[in-house]
Amino acid sequence: MVVQRPSQQTLSLKQARRVALAAQGFSGRQPPATIKASHVVQLIERLGVVQIDSVNALVRSHYLPLYSRLGNYSQTLLDQAAWSQGRHRKLFEYWGHEASLLPVELYPLMRWRMQRAAQGEGIYQQMAKFGREQQTTIARVLQTVRERGALGAGSISTRQERAGPWWDWSAEKHALEWLFAAGEVTVSGRRGFERLYDLPERVLPSAVLNHPELIEADAQRGLLLHAIKALGVGTEKDIRDYFRQDSLPAKTGLAELLEAGAIQVVRVDGWKQPTYALPGLKVPRKVEASALLSPFDSLIWERARTERLFDFRYRLEIYTPQLKRVYGYYVLPFLYNEHIAARIDLRAERAAGRLAVHAVHEEETGLDEDGTLALAHNLRQLADWLGLPQIQINCQRASAGRLRGAFIALGHDFL
């Protein structure tokens, strides 16, 4: 008897975009009128990981992905989920994609990474060297945390000289970061943007900490499966990049998930690499969503996938000298009508109470009248969410002229 395998599902590029947008929480449905803590937690559980970054040109980046999907929510809801104590803690900080917030349910899936870090693997070379050579300092710092509770690196530093720029850490800060990577301490809260470290048992729910130990292969497969759910559709590289997994275990894990029937191979028109999705994949008929996206949004952070999905080449220019920048310092892609239709260079000028629009760059497809109105509406909503009464449009391009017209048509004020 010959067993016939089901035919491979084929997606057009447009269908793949819709699957990806829906999986990432851009369902096109109206968000609830009152956004509660449960909505915030459910969305992060769906995404699996939200990247943290220190740049504050507009707002700290971990707040933006939720805003792009939910609209005007209170940032306090995320703070409470991320940095409240005990059973109320819904998120934890760790190296997920980069520095990230993750649902506490994923903590057991990250223990293998902590164990590797303790052995000097999978972490920055300088930190691994510190871990090998400075165990006395590490033990002293860990004992200080035990005795004093949540603290920042600055409160225990013995450094006398002035710190240099960027990552010129004190020995105590190195020790805390090594302990954090190894899972010996976790982030209890933040003072401003400074991490406060404490013992995991004083921070995280006991049910999470007492979860039976997973073997690494099971944990790796769990992360791959979560990544596929969050991406909707993706290649092996797309999927392993989501939680920064290595190639060999990712390929092995995907093969095992495929053999178990937990995932399926699909074909996307124009994509050369094998592509994976959940079984029974459903394609939305349409995704009506418009949103300004964080540069660190999980929809677009894998740049090669972003080019394949949206024909949109995106690079951060924060560290590019000003005269060499093409689009601007802090540029947010604008999602509209299932495409990334423009990129907007924005800055929150808090002292002046205004949102500054420094540049409006349309993509080749351009923004039609409705798209320009949608962009104006999104900018007004963003300014309101940030508590900035005024919007100043500094760009002199024709696209900015049309944007001014859209503000006037909507009855919104601008400078």
mmCIF file of C-alpha atoms in Angstrom:
data_model
loop_
_atom_site.group_PDB
_atom_site.id
_atom_site.type_symbol
_atom_site.label_atom_id
_atom_site.label_comp_id
_atom_site.label_asym_id
_atom_site.label_seq_id
_atom_site.Cartn_x
_atom_site.Cartn_y
_atom_site.Cartn_z
ATOM 1 C CA MET A 1 0.000 0.000 0.000
ATOM 2 C CA VAL A 2 1.393 3.399 -0.989
ATOM 3 C CA VAL A 3 0.904 6.185 1.566
ATOM 4 C CA GLN A 4 0.335 9.493 -0.164
ATOM 5 C CA ARG A 5 1.785 12.533 1.524
ATOM 6 C CA PRO A 6 -0.313 15.704 1.447
ATOM 7 C CA SER A 7 0.734 18.098 -1.289
ATOM 8 C CA GLN A 8 2.957 20.975 -0.250
ATOM 9 C CA GLN A 9 1.070 24.186 0.387
ATOM 10 C CA THR A 10 2.110 27.059 -1.867
ATOM 11 C CA LEU A 11 1.782 30.703 -0.862
ATOM 12 C CA SER A 12 2.050 33.776 -3.001
ATOM 13 C CA LEU A 13 4.216 36.534 -1.594
ATOM 14 C CA LYS A 14 1.075 38.517 -0.774
ATOM 15 C CA GLN A 15 -0.313 35.554 1.167
ATOM 16 C CA ALA A 16 2.977 35.096 3.036
ATOM 17 C CA ARG A 17 2.856 38.752 4.082
ATOM 18 C CA ARG A 18 -0.670 38.330 5.404
ATOM 19 C CA VAL A 19 0.288 35.213 7.361
ATOM 20 C CA ALA A 20 3.296 37.015 8.847
ATOM 21 C CA LEU A 21 1.323 40.137 9.772
ATOM 22 C CA ALA A 22 -1.439 38.138 11.437
ATOM 23 C CA ALA A 23 1.033 35.977 13.351
ATOM 24 C CA GLN A 24 2.752 39.120 14.632
ATOM 25 C CA GLY A 25 -0.471 40.551 16.013
ATOM 26 C CA PHE A 26 -1.431 42.854 13.141
ATOM 27 C CA SER A 27 -4.797 41.196 12.734
ATOM 28 C CA GLY A 28 -6.619 44.242 11.432
ATOM 29 C CA ARG A 29 -9.162 43.943 14.251
ATOM 30 C CA GLN A 30 -9.881 46.979 16.360
ATOM 31 C CA PRO A 31 -8.021 46.907 19.679
ATOM 32 C CA PRO A 32 -10.157 46.951 22.819
ATOM 33 C CA ALA A 33 -11.402 50.381 23.912
ATOM 34 C CA THR A 34 -9.791 49.886 27.305
ATOM 35 C CA ILE A 35 -6.438 48.130 27.172
ATOM 36 C CA LYS A 36 -5.785 46.067 30.287
ATOM 37 C CA ALA A 37 -2.730 44.307 31.660
ATOM 38 C CA SER A 38 -4.024 41.018 30.257
ATOM 39 C CA HIS A 39 -3.970 42.428 26.707
ATOM 40 C CA VAL A 40 -0.337 43.461 27.103
ATOM 41 C CA VAL A 41 0.717 40.094 28.526
ATOM 42 C CA GLN A 42 -1.207 38.112 25.905
ATOM 43 C CA LEU A 43 0.444 40.042 23.102
ATOM 44 C CA ILE A 44 3.946 39.473 24.468
ATOM 45 C CA GLU A 45 3.151 35.798 24.980
ATOM 46 C CA ARG A 46 2.159 35.726 21.324
ATOM 47 C CA LEU A 47 5.351 37.455 20.191
ATOM 48 C CA GLY A 48 7.515 35.485 22.614
ATOM 49 C CA VAL A 49 10.146 38.188 22.894
ATOM 50 C CA VAL A 50 10.357 41.993 22.872
ATOM 51 C CA GLN A 51 13.773 43.543 22.331
ATOM 52 C CA ILE A 52 15.136 46.148 24.745
ATOM 53 C CA ASP A 53 17.428 48.922 23.557
ATOM 54 C CA SER A 54 18.882 51.944 25.329
ATOM 55 C CA VAL A 55 18.264 54.516 22.565
ATOM 56 C CA ASN A 56 15.589 56.948 23.739
ATOM 57 C CA ALA A 57 15.247 59.280 20.753
ATOM 58 C CA LEU A 58 11.505 58.666 20.691
ATOM 59 C CA VAL A 59 10.673 56.251 23.511
ATOM 60 C CA ARG A 60 12.458 53.166 24.852
ATOM 61 C CA SER A 61 12.089 50.598 22.098
ATOM 62 C CA HIS A 62 10.389 47.871 24.145
ATOM 63 C CA TYR A 63 7.283 50.046 24.518
ATOM 64 C CA LEU A 64 6.794 50.591 20.785
ATOM 65 C CA PRO A 65 5.875 47.097 19.467
ATOM 66 C CA LEU A 66 2.915 46.979 21.843
ATOM 67 C CA TYR A 67 1.831 50.466 20.797
ATOM 68 C CA SER A 68 2.092 49.521 17.093
ATOM 69 C CA ARG A 69 -0.374 46.691 17.670
ATOM 70 C CA LEU A 70 -2.598 47.900 20.530
ATOM 71 C CA GLY A 71 -2.574 51.667 20.150
ATOM 72 C CA ASN A 72 -2.782 54.013 23.119
ATOM 73 C CA TYR A 73 -1.927 51.833 26.121
ATOM 74 C CA SER A 74 -0.359 52.806 29.421
ATOM 75 C CA GLN A 75 3.369 52.072 29.557
ATOM 76 C CA THR A 76 2.836 51.321 33.253
ATOM 77 C CA LEU A 77 1.097 48.084 32.241
ATOM 78 C CA LEU A 78 4.311 46.837 30.638
ATOM 79 C CA ASP A 79 6.398 48.030 33.595
ATOM 80 C CA GLN A 80 4.185 46.095 36.006
ATOM 81 C CA ALA A 81 4.307 42.922 33.913
ATOM 82 C CA ALA A 82 8.086 43.172 33.546
ATOM 83 C CA TRP A 83 9.246 44.364 36.957
ATOM 84 C CA SER A 84 6.663 43.544 39.632
ATOM 85 C CA GLN A 85 7.591 40.839 42.141
ATOM 86 C CA GLY A 86 6.672 37.212 42.790
ATOM 87 C CA ARG A 87 3.509 35.695 41.324
ATOM 88 C CA HIS A 88 2.570 38.998 39.670
ATOM 89 C CA ARG A 89 5.689 38.887 37.496
ATOM 90 C CA LYS A 90 4.662 37.935 33.953
ATOM 91 C CA LEU A 91 7.901 38.729 32.097
ATOM 92 C CA PHE A 92 11.612 38.374 32.709
ATOM 93 C CA GLU A 93 14.709 39.887 31.189
ATOM 94 C CA TYR A 94 17.273 37.766 29.413
ATOM 95 C CA TRP A 95 19.181 37.333 26.175
ATOM 96 C CA GLY A 96 16.279 36.290 23.943
ATOM 97 C CA HIS A 97 16.801 37.961 20.574
ATOM 98 C CA GLU A 98 19.164 40.513 22.033
ATOM 99 C CA ALA A 99 18.536 41.958 25.495
ATOM 100 C CA SER A 100 14.846 41.158 25.746
ATOM 101 C CA LEU A 101 11.669 40.809 27.752
ATOM 102 C CA LEU A 102 10.182 37.316 27.546
ATOM 103 C CA PRO A 103 7.129 35.601 29.090
ATOM 104 C CA VAL A 104 8.072 33.821 32.323
ATOM 105 C CA GLU A 105 6.777 30.572 30.806
ATOM 106 C CA LEU A 106 9.828 30.611 28.527
ATOM 107 C CA TYR A 107 12.280 30.732 31.454
ATOM 108 C CA PRO A 108 12.760 26.919 31.502
ATOM 109 C CA LEU A 109 13.526 27.048 27.765
ATOM 110 C CA MET A 110 16.397 29.456 28.457
ATOM 111 C CA ARG A 111 18.198 27.486 31.143
ATOM 112 C CA TRP A 112 20.415 25.717 28.622
ATOM 113 C CA ARG A 113 21.634 29.129 27.467
ATOM 114 C CA MET A 114 22.366 30.087 31.077
ATOM 115 C CA GLN A 115 24.287 26.867 31.610
ATOM 116 C CA ARG A 116 26.336 27.508 28.476
ATOM 117 C CA ALA A 117 27.084 31.042 29.636
ATOM 118 C CA ALA A 118 28.318 29.716 32.976
ATOM 119 C CA GLN A 119 30.749 27.554 30.988
ATOM 120 C CA GLY A 120 31.924 30.536 28.957
ATOM 121 C CA GLU A 121 29.981 29.624 25.805
ATOM 122 C CA GLY A 122 27.568 31.739 23.826
ATOM 123 C CA ILE A 123 28.579 35.021 25.467
ATOM 124 C CA TYR A 124 30.897 37.846 24.539
ATOM 125 C CA GLN A 125 34.558 36.849 24.544
ATOM 126 C CA GLN A 126 35.481 39.580 27.022
ATOM 127 C CA MET A 127 32.800 38.388 29.465
ATOM 128 C CA ALA A 128 33.867 34.764 29.096
ATOM 129 C CA LYS A 129 37.450 35.780 29.862
ATOM 130 C CA PHE A 130 36.249 37.691 32.927
ATOM 131 C CA GLY A 131 34.321 34.627 34.088
ATOM 132 C CA ARG A 132 37.429 32.447 33.852
ATOM 133 C CA GLU A 133 39.776 34.875 35.546
ATOM 134 C CA GLN A 134 37.664 36.770 38.087
ATOM 135 C CA GLN A 135 35.746 34.145 40.039
ATOM 136 C CA THR A 136 36.731 35.789 43.332
ATOM 137 C CA THR A 137 35.124 39.073 42.255
ATOM 138 C CA ILE A 138 32.068 37.226 40.953
ATOM 139 C CA ALA A 139 31.635 35.366 44.265
ATOM 140 C CA ARG A 140 31.998 38.623 46.223
ATOM 141 C CA VAL A 141 29.396 40.384 44.099
ATOM 142 C CA LEU A 142 26.970 37.454 44.332
ATOM 143 C CA GLN A 143 27.303 37.453 48.131
ATOM 144 C CA THR A 144 26.600 41.183 48.180
ATOM 145 C CA VAL A 145 23.398 40.616 46.208
ATOM 146 C CA ARG A 146 22.372 37.870 48.639
ATOM 147 C CA GLU A 147 22.889 40.154 51.596
ATOM 148 C CA ARG A 148 21.591 43.443 50.251
ATOM 149 C CA GLY A 149 18.920 42.489 47.736
ATOM 150 C CA ALA A 150 18.151 44.326 44.534
ATOM 151 C CA LEU A 151 20.973 46.648 43.561
ATOM 152 C CA GLY A 152 22.582 48.313 40.588
ATOM 153 C CA ALA A 153 26.194 48.060 39.527
ATOM 154 C CA GLY A 154 26.896 51.659 40.536
ATOM 155 C CA SER A 155 26.006 51.018 44.177
ATOM 156 C CA ILE A 156 28.716 48.375 44.647
ATOM 157 C CA SER A 157 31.431 49.615 42.312
ATOM 158 C CA THR A 158 34.898 49.933 43.813
ATOM 159 C CA ARG A 159 36.168 51.793 40.778
ATOM 160 C CA GLN A 160 38.072 55.001 41.502
ATOM 161 C CA GLU A 161 38.779 56.348 38.026
ATOM 162 C CA ARG A 162 36.102 57.884 35.843
ATOM 163 C CA ALA A 163 34.415 55.491 33.444
ATOM 164 C CA GLY A 164 35.090 55.844 29.727
ATOM 165 C CA PRO A 165 32.485 55.872 26.956
ATOM 166 C CA TRP A 166 30.202 53.025 25.914
ATOM 167 C CA TRP A 167 30.958 49.630 27.479
ATOM 168 C CA ASP A 168 33.754 50.639 29.833
ATOM 169 C CA TRP A 169 32.319 48.615 32.724
ATOM 170 C CA SER A 170 33.613 48.335 36.266
ATOM 171 C CA ALA A 171 34.642 44.916 37.582
ATOM 172 C CA GLU A 172 31.405 44.749 39.565
ATOM 173 C CA LYS A 173 29.304 45.487 36.494
ATOM 174 C CA HIS A 174 31.166 42.753 34.592
ATOM 175 C CA ALA A 175 30.491 40.368 37.470
ATOM 176 C CA LEU A 176 26.788 41.200 37.577
ATOM 177 C CA GLU A 177 26.450 40.756 33.820
ATOM 178 C CA TRP A 178 28.270 37.417 33.986
ATOM 179 C CA LEU A 179 25.960 36.302 36.822
ATOM 180 C CA PHE A 180 22.958 37.504 34.827
ATOM 181 C CA ALA A 181 24.013 35.559 31.723
ATOM 182 C CA ALA A 182 24.617 32.466 33.877
ATOM 183 C CA GLY A 183 21.200 32.761 35.531
ATOM 184 C CA GLU A 184 22.641 33.315 39.017
ATOM 185 C CA VAL A 185 20.917 36.698 39.235
ATOM 186 C CA THR A 186 18.071 38.229 37.286
ATOM 187 C CA VAL A 187 16.755 41.749 36.746
ATOM 188 C CA SER A 188 14.492 42.718 39.609
ATOM 189 C CA GLY A 189 13.612 46.153 38.263
ATOM 190 C CA ARG A 190 15.084 49.264 36.755
ATOM 191 C CA ARG A 191 16.102 52.621 38.144
ATOM 192 C CA GLY A 192 15.644 54.829 35.126
ATOM 193 C CA PHE A 193 17.248 52.523 32.593
ATOM 194 C CA GLU A 194 19.782 51.003 35.034
ATOM 195 C CA ARG A 195 19.292 47.334 35.768
ATOM 196 C CA LEU A 196 18.724 46.287 39.378
ATOM 197 C CA TYR A 197 19.860 42.719 40.029
ATOM 198 C CA ASP A 198 18.596 40.213 42.582
ATOM 199 C CA LEU A 199 18.426 36.472 43.154
ATOM 200 C CA PRO A 200 15.907 34.704 40.878
ATOM 201 C CA GLU A 201 14.090 33.156 43.857
ATOM 202 C CA ARG A 202 13.287 36.637 45.162
ATOM 203 C CA VAL A 203 11.986 37.833 41.809
ATOM 204 C CA LEU A 204 10.397 35.108 39.686
ATOM 205 C CA PRO A 205 7.383 32.880 40.421
ATOM 206 C CA SER A 206 8.347 29.673 42.224
ATOM 207 C CA ALA A 207 6.421 27.550 39.718
ATOM 208 C CA VAL A 208 8.728 28.800 36.960
ATOM 209 C CA LEU A 209 11.917 28.265 38.951
ATOM 210 C CA ASN A 210 10.824 24.795 40.092
ATOM 211 C CA HIS A 211 9.886 23.641 36.591
ATOM 212 C CA PRO A 212 11.513 20.259 35.807
ATOM 213 C CA GLU A 213 14.819 20.653 34.026
ATOM 214 C CA LEU A 214 14.556 20.333 30.243
ATOM 215 C CA ILE A 215 17.239 18.711 28.150
ATOM 216 C CA GLU A 216 18.733 21.197 25.706
ATOM 217 C CA ALA A 217 17.306 19.539 22.591
ATOM 218 C CA ASP A 218 13.751 19.795 23.974
ATOM 219 C CA ALA A 219 14.281 23.436 24.927
ATOM 220 C CA GLN A 220 15.722 24.268 21.508
ATOM 221 C CA ARG A 221 12.736 22.661 19.782
ATOM 222 C CA GLY A 222 10.391 24.573 22.060
ATOM 223 C CA LEU A 223 11.982 27.863 21.059
ATOM 224 C CA LEU A 224 11.885 26.963 17.369
ATOM 225 C CA LEU A 225 8.198 26.114 17.598
ATOM 226 C CA HIS A 226 7.466 29.368 19.419
ATOM 227 C CA ALA A 227 9.384 31.283 16.752
ATOM 228 C CA ILE A 228 7.381 29.659 13.949
ATOM 229 C CA LYS A 229 4.122 30.571 15.694
ATOM 230 C CA ALA A 230 5.294 34.167 16.075
ATOM 231 C CA LEU A 231 6.584 34.483 12.505
ATOM 232 C CA GLY A 232 3.761 32.654 10.764
ATOM 233 C CA VAL A 233 6.079 31.540 7.990
ATOM 234 C CA GLY A 234 9.862 31.547 7.761
ATOM 235 C CA THR A 235 13.031 29.899 6.550
ATOM 236 C CA GLU A 236 15.425 28.069 8.861
ATOM 237 C CA LYS A 237 17.524 31.230 9.239
ATOM 238 C CA ASP A 238 14.450 33.386 9.935
ATOM 239 C CA ILE A 239 13.296 30.978 12.611
ATOM 240 C CA ARG A 240 16.591 30.463 14.431
ATOM 241 C CA ASP A 241 17.316 34.191 14.371
ATOM 242 C CA TYR A 242 14.168 34.882 16.387
ATOM 243 C CA PHE A 243 15.762 33.561 19.595
ATOM 244 C CA ARG A 244 19.334 33.708 18.286
ATOM 245 C CA GLN A 245 19.786 29.937 18.029
ATOM 246 C CA ASP A 246 22.726 28.300 16.296
ATOM 247 C CA SER A 247 22.414 26.745 12.854
ATOM 248 C CA LEU A 248 23.153 23.074 13.566
ATOM 249 C CA PRO A 249 20.747 22.560 16.491
ATOM 250 C CA ALA A 250 18.130 24.602 14.629
ATOM 251 C CA LYS A 251 18.352 22.395 11.547
ATOM 252 C CA THR A 252 18.206 19.270 13.715
ATOM 253 C CA GLY A 253 15.291 20.627 15.723
ATOM 254 C CA LEU A 254 13.301 21.609 12.642
ATOM 255 C CA ALA A 255 13.808 18.172 11.129
ATOM 256 C CA GLU A 256 12.540 16.555 14.338
ATOM 257 C CA LEU A 257 9.516 18.869 14.524
ATOM 258 C CA LEU A 258 8.758 18.105 10.883
ATOM 259 C CA GLU A 259 9.035 14.365 11.471
ATOM 260 C CA ALA A 260 6.665 14.668 14.457
ATOM 261 C CA GLY A 261 4.128 16.571 12.371
ATOM 262 C CA ALA A 262 4.401 19.664 14.580
ATOM 263 C CA ILE A 263 5.308 21.848 11.582
ATOM 264 C CA GLN A 264 5.035 21.635 7.812
ATOM 265 C CA VAL A 265 7.084 22.734 4.820
ATOM 266 C CA VAL A 266 5.419 25.280 2.565
ATOM 267 C CA ARG A 267 6.576 27.016 -0.579
ATOM 268 C CA VAL A 268 6.569 30.785 -0.962
ATOM 269 C CA ASP A 269 6.802 32.152 -4.487
ATOM 270 C CA GLY A 270 10.249 33.620 -5.072
ATOM 271 C CA TRP A 271 11.840 32.186 -1.920
ATOM 272 C CA LYS A 272 14.721 29.821 -2.582
ATOM 273 C CA GLN A 273 15.102 28.259 0.875
ATOM 274 C CA PRO A 274 12.750 25.681 2.445
ATOM 275 C CA THR A 275 10.049 27.481 4.409
ATOM 276 C CA TYR A 276 8.214 26.296 7.512
ATOM 277 C CA ALA A 277 4.817 26.989 9.062
ATOM 278 C CA LEU A 278 2.375 25.374 11.460
ATOM 279 C CA PRO A 279 0.101 22.621 10.101
ATOM 280 C CA GLY A 280 -3.297 23.739 8.876
ATOM 281 C CA LEU A 281 -2.001 27.159 7.920
ATOM 282 C CA LYS A 282 -4.787 29.642 7.246
ATOM 283 C CA VAL A 283 -4.257 32.754 5.151
ATOM 284 C CA PRO A 284 -6.227 35.878 6.106
ATOM 285 C CA ARG A 285 -8.202 37.389 3.258
ATOM 286 C CA LYS A 286 -6.852 40.817 4.143
ATOM 287 C CA VAL A 287 -4.927 42.532 6.925
ATOM 288 C CA GLU A 288 -6.051 46.097 7.369
ATOM 289 C CA ALA A 289 -3.473 47.649 9.651
ATOM 290 C CA SER A 290 -1.389 50.783 9.623
ATOM 291 C CA ALA A 291 1.379 51.341 12.148
ATOM 292 C CA LEU A 292 4.695 53.025 12.769
ATOM 293 C CA LEU A 293 7.225 50.305 13.629
ATOM 294 C CA SER A 294 10.116 50.345 16.055
ATOM 295 C CA PRO A 295 13.498 49.752 14.390
ATOM 296 C CA PHE A 296 13.691 46.769 16.770
ATOM 297 C CA ASP A 297 10.221 45.353 16.021
ATOM 298 C CA SER A 298 10.172 41.569 15.618
ATOM 299 C CA LEU A 299 8.244 41.939 12.345
ATOM 300 C CA ILE A 300 11.290 43.490 10.661
ATOM 301 C CA TRP A 301 14.380 42.788 12.781
ATOM 302 C CA GLU A 302 15.642 39.999 10.483
ATOM 303 C CA ARG A 303 16.581 42.308 7.615
ATOM 304 C CA ALA A 304 16.905 39.651 4.893
ATOM 305 C CA ARG A 305 13.404 38.368 5.673
ATOM 306 C CA THR A 306 12.094 41.936 5.645
ATOM 307 C CA GLU A 307 13.477 42.356 2.117
ATOM 308 C CA ARG A 308 11.923 39.078 0.971
ATOM 309 C CA LEU A 309 8.533 39.839 2.525
ATOM 310 C CA PHE A 310 8.168 43.548 1.855
ATOM 311 C CA ASP A 311 10.814 44.401 -0.756
ATOM 312 C CA PHE A 312 12.062 46.856 1.857
ATOM 313 C CA ARG A 313 15.760 47.293 2.618
ATOM 314 C CA TYR A 314 16.196 48.644 6.123
ATOM 315 C CA ARG A 315 19.353 49.503 8.047
ATOM 316 C CA LEU A 316 19.850 51.401 11.282
ATOM 317 C CA GLU A 317 21.825 54.608 10.820
ATOM 318 C CA ILE A 318 22.134 55.528 14.499
ATOM 319 C CA TYR A 319 25.872 54.807 14.473
ATOM 320 C CA THR A 320 26.426 56.179 10.956
ATOM 321 C CA PRO A 321 28.091 59.621 10.826
ATOM 322 C CA GLN A 322 25.437 62.269 10.209
ATOM 323 C CA LEU A 323 26.696 63.308 6.779
ATOM 324 C CA LYS A 324 26.632 59.687 5.580
ATOM 325 C CA ARG A 325 23.059 58.946 6.677
ATOM 326 C CA VAL A 326 20.573 58.302 3.904
ATOM 327 C CA TYR A 327 17.292 58.401 5.827
ATOM 328 C CA GLY A 328 18.035 59.738 9.312
ATOM 329 C CA TYR A 329 19.021 58.938 12.892
ATOM 330 C CA TYR A 330 15.905 57.192 14.265
ATOM 331 C CA VAL A 331 13.755 56.032 11.373
ATOM 332 C CA LEU A 332 10.461 54.188 11.825
ATOM 333 C CA PRO A 333 9.054 52.155 8.915
ATOM 334 C CA PHE A 334 5.385 52.874 8.224
ATOM 335 C CA LEU A 335 3.235 49.798 7.644
ATOM 336 C CA TYR A 336 0.203 50.465 5.481
ATOM 337 C CA ASN A 337 -2.069 48.309 3.327
ATOM 338 C CA GLU A 338 0.102 45.183 3.843
ATOM 339 C CA HIS A 339 3.226 47.028 2.629
ATOM 340 C CA ILE A 340 5.929 49.129 4.201
ATOM 341 C CA ALA A 341 5.084 52.281 2.331
ATOM 342 C CA ALA A 342 7.368 54.890 3.908
ATOM 343 C CA ARG A 343 10.015 55.534 6.542
ATOM 344 C CA ILE A 344 9.817 58.463 8.943
ATOM 345 C CA ASP A 345 12.686 60.036 10.904
ATOM 346 C CA LEU A 346 11.159 61.013 14.262
ATOM 347 C CA ARG A 347 12.320 62.543 17.493
ATOM 348 C CA ALA A 348 10.537 63.245 20.771
ATOM 349 C CA GLU A 349 11.541 66.760 21.856
ATOM 350 C CA ARG A 350 10.196 66.409 25.368
ATOM 351 C CA ALA A 351 11.348 69.742 26.780
ATOM 352 C CA ALA A 352 9.495 71.547 23.970
ATOM 353 C CA GLY A 353 6.488 69.216 24.157
ATOM 354 C CA ARG A 354 6.591 68.238 20.513
ATOM 355 C CA LEU A 355 7.074 65.347 18.133
ATOM 356 C CA ALA A 356 9.560 66.364 15.434
ATOM 357 C CA VAL A 357 9.136 64.858 11.968
ATOM 358 C CA HIS A 358 12.591 65.347 10.464
ATOM 359 C CA ALA A 359 12.107 63.386 7.249
ATOM 360 C CA VAL A 360 9.387 61.596 5.282
ATOM 361 C CA HIS A 361 10.696 59.081 2.738
ATOM 362 C CA GLU A 362 8.146 57.272 0.581
ATOM 363 C CA GLU A 363 8.966 53.905 -0.943
ATOM 364 C CA GLU A 364 8.619 53.302 -4.692
ATOM 365 C CA THR A 365 4.999 52.225 -4.315
ATOM 366 C CA GLY A 366 4.349 55.554 -2.598
ATOM 367 C CA LEU A 367 1.480 56.657 -0.388
ATOM 368 C CA ASP A 368 -1.875 57.339 -1.965
ATOM 369 C CA GLU A 369 -4.242 59.902 -0.445
ATOM 370 C CA ASP A 370 -5.679 57.417 2.052
ATOM 371 C CA GLY A 371 -2.179 56.277 2.995
ATOM 372 C CA THR A 372 -1.032 59.833 3.650
ATOM 373 C CA LEU A 373 -4.116 60.433 5.790
ATOM 374 C CA ALA A 374 -3.333 57.222 7.689
ATOM 375 C CA LEU A 375 0.226 58.387 8.301
ATOM 376 C CA ALA A 376 -0.979 61.762 9.597
ATOM 377 C CA HIS A 377 -3.444 59.990 11.884
ATOM 378 C CA ASN A 378 -0.715 57.657 13.164
ATOM 379 C CA LEU A 379 1.621 60.564 13.908
ATOM 380 C CA ARG A 380 -1.093 62.428 15.818
ATOM 381 C CA GLN A 381 -1.919 59.305 17.834
ATOM 382 C CA LEU A 382 1.763 58.661 18.544
ATOM 383 C CA ALA A 383 2.261 62.227 19.783
ATOM 384 C CA ASP A 384 -0.793 61.871 22.035
ATOM 385 C CA TRP A 385 0.496 58.580 23.450
ATOM 386 C CA LEU A 386 3.856 60.195 24.186
ATOM 387 C CA GLY A 387 2.182 63.187 25.816
ATOM 388 C CA LEU A 388 3.509 65.620 23.202
ATOM 389 C CA PRO A 389 0.918 68.304 22.337
ATOM 390 C CA GLN A 390 2.646 69.609 19.206
ATOM 391 C CA ILE A 391 3.883 68.086 15.952
ATOM 392 C CA GLN A 392 6.544 69.896 13.957
ATOM 393 C CA ILE A 393 7.147 68.848 10.348
ATOM 394 C CA ASN A 394 10.705 69.837 9.414
ATOM 395 C CA CYS A 395 10.955 67.877 6.163
ATOM 396 C CA GLN A 396 10.788 69.878 2.906
ATOM 397 C CA ARG A 397 10.165 66.984 0.515
ATOM 398 C CA ALA A 398 7.013 66.813 -1.594
ATOM 399 C CA SER A 399 5.849 63.855 0.507
ATOM 400 C CA ALA A 400 5.979 66.077 3.596
ATOM 401 C CA GLY A 401 3.922 68.679 1.735
ATOM 402 C CA ARG A 402 1.237 66.068 1.149
ATOM 403 C CA LEU A 403 1.493 65.112 4.824
ATOM 404 C CA ARG A 404 0.824 68.728 5.826
ATOM 405 C CA GLY A 405 -2.230 68.661 3.591
ATOM 406 C CA ALA A 406 -3.426 65.490 5.313
ATOM 407 C CA PHE A 407 -3.037 67.131 8.736
ATOM 408 C CA ILE A 408 -5.163 70.036 7.543
ATOM 409 C CA ALA A 409 -7.787 67.685 6.086
ATOM 410 C CA LEU A 410 -8.030 65.826 9.401
ATOM 411 C CA GLY A 411 -8.202 69.067 11.389
ATOM 412 C CA HIS A 412 -4.908 68.346 13.207
ATOM 413 C CA ASP A 413 -2.598 71.162 14.154
ATOM 414 C CA PHE A 414 1.099 71.105 13.244
ATOM 415 C CA LEU A 415 4.068 73.448 13.199
#
